Coordinates of C-alpha atoms in Angstrom, one line a residue:
M1 CA 90.4 92.9 109.2
N2 CA 87.9 92.7 106.3
N3 CA 88.0 91.8 102.7
R4 CA 88.0 95.2 101.1
N5 CA 89.7 96.3 97.9
P6 CA 93.4 96.1 99.1
M7 CA 94.7 99.0 97.0
K8 CA 91.8 101.2 98.2
S9 CA 92.8 100.3 101.7
A10 CA 96.4 101.2 101.0
I11 CA 95.3 104.5 99.6
E12 CA 93.4 105.2 102.9
E13 CA 96.6 104.4 104.8
A14 CA 98.5 106.8 102.6
L15 CA 95.9 109.5 103.2
K16 CA 96.3 109.1 107.0
A17 CA 100.1 109.2 106.6
G18 CA 99.8 112.5 104.7
E19 CA 97.5 113.9 107.4
R20 CA 100.3 113.1 109.9
G21 CA 102.8 115.1 107.8
E22 CA 104.4 111.9 106.4
V23 CA 105.0 111.3 102.7
P24 CA 101.7 109.7 101.8
V25 CA 102.5 106.1 101.2
G26 CA 100.3 103.3 102.4
A27 CA 100.6 99.5 102.4
V28 CA 98.4 96.5 103.2
L29 CA 99.3 92.8 103.5
V30 CA 96.6 90.4 102.5
D31 CA 96.1 86.6 102.6
S32 CA 96.6 85.6 99.0
A33 CA 93.8 82.9 99.2
T34 CA 91.1 84.9 101.0
G35 CA 92.0 88.6 100.5
E36 CA 91.7 89.2 104.2
I37 CA 93.9 92.1 105.3
F38 CA 96.5 91.1 107.9
A39 CA 98.3 94.3 108.4
A40 CA 98.0 97.9 107.2
A41 CA 100.4 100.8 107.7
G42 CA 101.4 104.2 106.4
N43 CA 104.8 105.9 106.5
R44 CA 105.9 106.9 110.0
T45 CA 109.5 108.0 109.4
E46 CA 109.1 111.5 110.8
E47 CA 106.9 110.5 113.7
L48 CA 109.2 107.7 114.8
G49 CA 112.5 109.4 113.8
D50 CA 113.2 106.1 112.0
P51 CA 114.4 106.1 108.3
T52 CA 113.3 102.5 108.0
A53 CA 109.7 103.2 109.0
H54 CA 108.3 103.0 105.5
A55 CA 104.8 101.7 105.1
E56 CA 105.9 98.4 103.6
V57 CA 108.4 97.6 106.4
L58 CA 105.8 98.5 109.1
A59 CA 103.2 96.3 107.5
I60 CA 105.6 93.4 107.1
R61 CA 106.8 93.8 110.8
D62 CA 103.2 93.8 112.1
A63 CA 102.1 90.7 110.0
A64 CA 105.3 88.8 111.0
M65 CA 104.9 89.5 114.7
A66 CA 101.1 88.8 114.6
G67 CA 101.7 85.5 112.9
G68 CA 104.8 84.6 114.7
N69 CA 106.6 83.8 111.4
P70 CA 109.1 86.0 109.5
R71 CA 108.1 84.3 106.3
L72 CA 104.8 85.6 104.7
E73 CA 104.7 83.2 101.8
N74 CA 100.9 83.3 101.5
C75 CA 100.6 87.0 101.5
D76 CA 100.4 89.7 98.9
L77 CA 101.5 93.3 99.5
Y78 CA 99.6 96.2 98.1
V79 CA 101.5 99.6 98.3
T80 CA 100.7 103.0 96.8
L81 CA 104.2 103.7 95.5
E82 CA 106.9 101.5 93.9
P83 CA 109.0 100.2 96.8
C84 CA 112.5 101.6 97.3
A85 CA 115.5 99.2 97.3
M86 CA 115.3 98.8 101.1
C87 CA 111.6 97.8 101.0
A88 CA 112.1 95.6 98.0
A89 CA 114.7 93.7 100.0
A90 CA 112.3 93.4 103.0
I91 CA 109.6 92.0 100.6
S92 CA 112.1 89.5 99.3
F93 CA 113.3 88.4 102.8
A94 CA 109.7 88.0 103.9
R95 CA 109.1 85.8 100.9
I96 CA 105.9 87.7 100.0
R97 CA 104.1 86.0 97.1
K98 CA 103.0 89.0 95.1
L99 CA 103.8 92.8 95.1
V100 CA 101.1 95.1 93.7
F101 CA 102.0 98.8 93.6
G102 CA 100.3 102.0 92.4
A103 CA 102.6 104.8 91.2
Y104 CA 105.9 104.2 89.6
D105 CA 108.9 106.0 91.2
P106 CA 111.6 106.7 88.6
K107 CA 113.7 108.6 91.2
G108 CA 113.6 106.3 94.2
G109 CA 112.0 103.1 93.1
G110 CA 114.0 99.9 93.5
V111 CA 111.8 97.4 91.6
E112 CA 111.2 98.8 88.1
H113 CA 113.7 101.6 88.4
G114 CA 117.0 102.2 90.0
P115 CA 118.7 99.0 91.3
R116 CA 115.8 96.7 90.1
F117 CA 116.4 94.6 93.1
Y118 CA 114.5 91.5 91.9
D119 CA 116.6 91.3 88.7
Q120 CA 119.8 90.9 90.7
P121 CA 121.5 87.5 90.7
T122 CA 121.9 87.8 94.5
C123 CA 118.1 88.1 95.1
H124 CA 116.9 84.9 96.7
H125 CA 113.2 85.4 96.3
R126 CA 111.4 87.3 93.5
P127 CA 107.7 88.0 94.1
E128 CA 105.2 88.3 91.3
V129 CA 105.1 92.1 90.5
I130 CA 102.2 94.1 89.2
G131 CA 102.7 97.8 88.9
G132 CA 100.5 100.7 87.9
V133 CA 97.3 99.6 89.8
E134 CA 95.3 102.8 90.7
E135 CA 98.4 104.6 89.4
Q136 CA 96.7 107.9 88.8
A137 CA 95.1 108.1 92.2
C138 CA 98.3 107.1 94.0
G139 CA 100.4 109.5 92.0
E140 CA 98.0 112.4 92.7
L141 CA 98.3 111.9 96.4
L142 CA 102.0 112.4 96.2
K143 CA 101.9 115.3 93.8
E144 CA 99.4 117.1 96.0
F145 CA 101.4 116.5 99.1
F146 CA 104.6 117.9 97.6
R147 CA 102.8 120.8 95.8
A148 CA 101.4 121.9 99.2
R149 CA 105.0 122.0 100.7
R150 CA 106.5 124.1 98.0

C-alpha cells in the first residue's frame, strides 16, 4: 500500500464500513519508519456475525498474518475512534508502538475512558497514545451514522 495520510485512510475505511451498515470505524496499520500502510480495515461485526470484528482487530490480524509475526513492534495504528477495552488489549498484545485515534469515546472507550487499559498494572505493553487527531471529522461520521438510524 502507499504512503498516504494514515488518518485520512482510516476515515476512508470508516466511510466504507458505514456504507455496509456497520458502525463507521476504520483503522490502518503503518510502518513506523516509512509510513507505508500494511493493513487497513473497517468494522465488520454485522457482516461477519462476529462481535470481535472491530476495525482495529481486523487490521492487526491482517498485518500479523501477512508478516508472519504476532508482534507488530514497528507499527503504528491509526483508528477513527478511541479503542474499546478489547481492542486496547489486542493493541497491547500485538506490541504496537503507537496508537493514534480520532474521536474520543466517553461511553465505550477503553484508553482514555472506562477501564483505561494502559494504566492498569497488569498491562504488559503500553503504546504511545495520541488522541483527538481529526477528531471533528471522525466524530461527525459517527454522529451522522446514528442520526440516520433514529
